Coordinates of C-alpha atoms in Angstrom, one line a residue:
X12 CA 232.9 122.9 151.2
X13 CA 234.9 124.1 154.2
X14 CA 234.3 124.3 157.9
X15 CA 234.5 127.4 160.2
X16 CA 238.4 127.0 160.3
X17 CA 238.6 127.4 156.6
X18 CA 239.9 123.9 156.0
X19 CA 238.3 121.8 153.3
X20 CA 235.9 119.1 154.6
X21 CA 236.9 115.6 153.6
X22 CA 233.4 115.0 152.1
X23 CA 233.5 118.3 150.1
X24 CA 234.2 116.6 146.8
X25 CA 231.4 114.1 147.3
X26 CA 228.8 116.6 148.5
X27 CA 229.7 119.4 146.1
X28 CA 227.4 118.3 143.3
X29 CA 227.3 115.8 140.4
X30 CA 230.1 113.3 140.2
X31 CA 232.2 113.5 137.1
X32 CA 231.1 111.2 134.3
X33 CA 233.5 108.3 133.9
X34 CA 232.5 107.7 130.3
X35 CA 234.3 110.8 129.1
X36 CA 238.0 111.2 128.9
X37 CA 238.1 114.1 131.3
X38 CA 235.8 112.4 133.8
X39 CA 237.9 109.2 133.7
X40 CA 241.1 111.1 134.3
X41 CA 239.5 112.9 137.2
X42 CA 238.3 109.6 138.6
X43 CA 241.7 108.0 138.2
X44 CA 243.4 110.9 139.9
X45 CA 241.0 111.1 142.9
X46 CA 239.6 107.6 143.5
X47 CA 241.9 106.9 146.4
X48 CA 241.7 110.4 147.9
X49 CA 239.0 109.5 150.4
X50 CA 240.2 110.2 154.0
X51 CA 238.5 107.9 156.6
X52 CA 236.6 109.6 159.4
X53 CA 238.7 110.3 162.5
X54 CA 237.9 108.3 165.6
X55 CA 236.4 110.6 168.2
X56 CA 235.6 109.9 171.8
X57 CA 232.1 110.7 173.1
X58 CA 233.3 113.9 174.7
X59 CA 235.0 115.0 171.5
X60 CA 231.8 114.3 169.5
X61 CA 229.6 116.1 172.0
X62 CA 231.9 119.1 171.8
X63 CA 231.1 119.5 168.1
X64 CA 228.3 121.7 166.9
X65 CA 225.1 119.9 165.8
X66 CA 226.0 120.5 162.1
X67 CA 229.5 119.1 162.6
X68 CA 228.1 116.1 164.5
X69 CA 225.8 115.3 161.5
X70 CA 228.7 115.8 159.1
X71 CA 230.9 113.5 161.2
X72 CA 228.2 110.8 161.4
X73 CA 227.8 111.0 157.6
X74 CA 231.6 110.8 157.1
X75 CA 231.7 107.7 159.5
X76 CA 228.9 106.1 157.5
X77 CA 230.7 106.7 154.2
X78 CA 233.9 105.3 155.8
X79 CA 232.2 102.1 156.9
X80 CA 230.3 101.6 153.6
X81 CA 233.6 101.7 151.7
X82 CA 235.4 99.1 153.8
X83 CA 236.4 96.0 151.8
X84 CA 234.7 92.8 152.6
X85 CA 236.9 90.6 154.9
X86 CA 237.9 87.3 153.5
X87 CA 238.0 85.4 156.8
X88 CA 238.1 81.6 156.9
X89 CA 234.6 81.5 158.2
X90 CA 233.3 83.8 155.4
X91 CA 235.1 81.6 152.8
X92 CA 233.5 78.4 154.2
X93 CA 230.0 80.0 154.2
X94 CA 230.3 81.4 150.7
X95 CA 231.4 78.0 149.4
X96 CA 228.6 76.3 151.2
X97 CA 226.0 78.8 149.8
X98 CA 227.5 78.5 146.4
X99 CA 227.1 74.7 146.5
X100 CA 223.6 74.9 147.7
X101 CA 222.4 77.7 145.4
X102 CA 224.4 77.7 142.3
X103 CA 225.2 74.0 141.8
X104 CA 222.1 71.9 141.0
X105 CA 222.0 68.6 142.8
X106 CA 220.9 65.6 140.7
X107 CA 218.8 64.3 143.6
X108 CA 216.8 67.5 143.6
X109 CA 215.7 67.0 140.0
X110 CA 215.1 63.2 140.2
X111 CA 211.6 62.0 140.5
X112 CA 210.8 61.1 144.1
X113 CA 209.3 57.7 144.5
X114 CA 207.4 57.4 147.8
X115 CA 205.6 54.1 147.1
X116 CA 205.7 51.4 144.4
X117 CA 202.6 50.4 142.5
X118 CA 201.4 47.0 143.5
X119 CA 199.3 44.7 141.3
X120 CA 196.7 42.8 143.3
X121 CA 196.4 39.3 141.9
X122 CA 193.3 37.3 142.6
X123 CA 190.5 38.4 144.8
X124 CA 186.8 38.5 144.4
X125 CA 186.5 41.9 142.8
X126 CA 184.1 44.6 143.9
X127 CA 181.2 43.4 146.0
X128 CA 177.7 44.5 145.2

């Protein structure tokens, strides 16, 4: 896939057709050689984006989406704390959760006159 200038579009390999199968030797070799070949979408100003043709605008937006989808998850201190908290709440069972909950104790009434008729 190339644009009007004859240059190959960065998404050409992705949009060209079926991806190579990684469970074959040739497909795995192709994947190994090209897995880091993705070029992120360039940053355009609003004026630069508006100067593009409608087709190029759509291709640029698609390229930006692919760029943002492939960003690695950030390991920030807050994200680490939240993931630990959720792991403790979801993955680690609490003993108190599985213990029977006693809301009142049975009481034996001694004495009394019994049911009245």
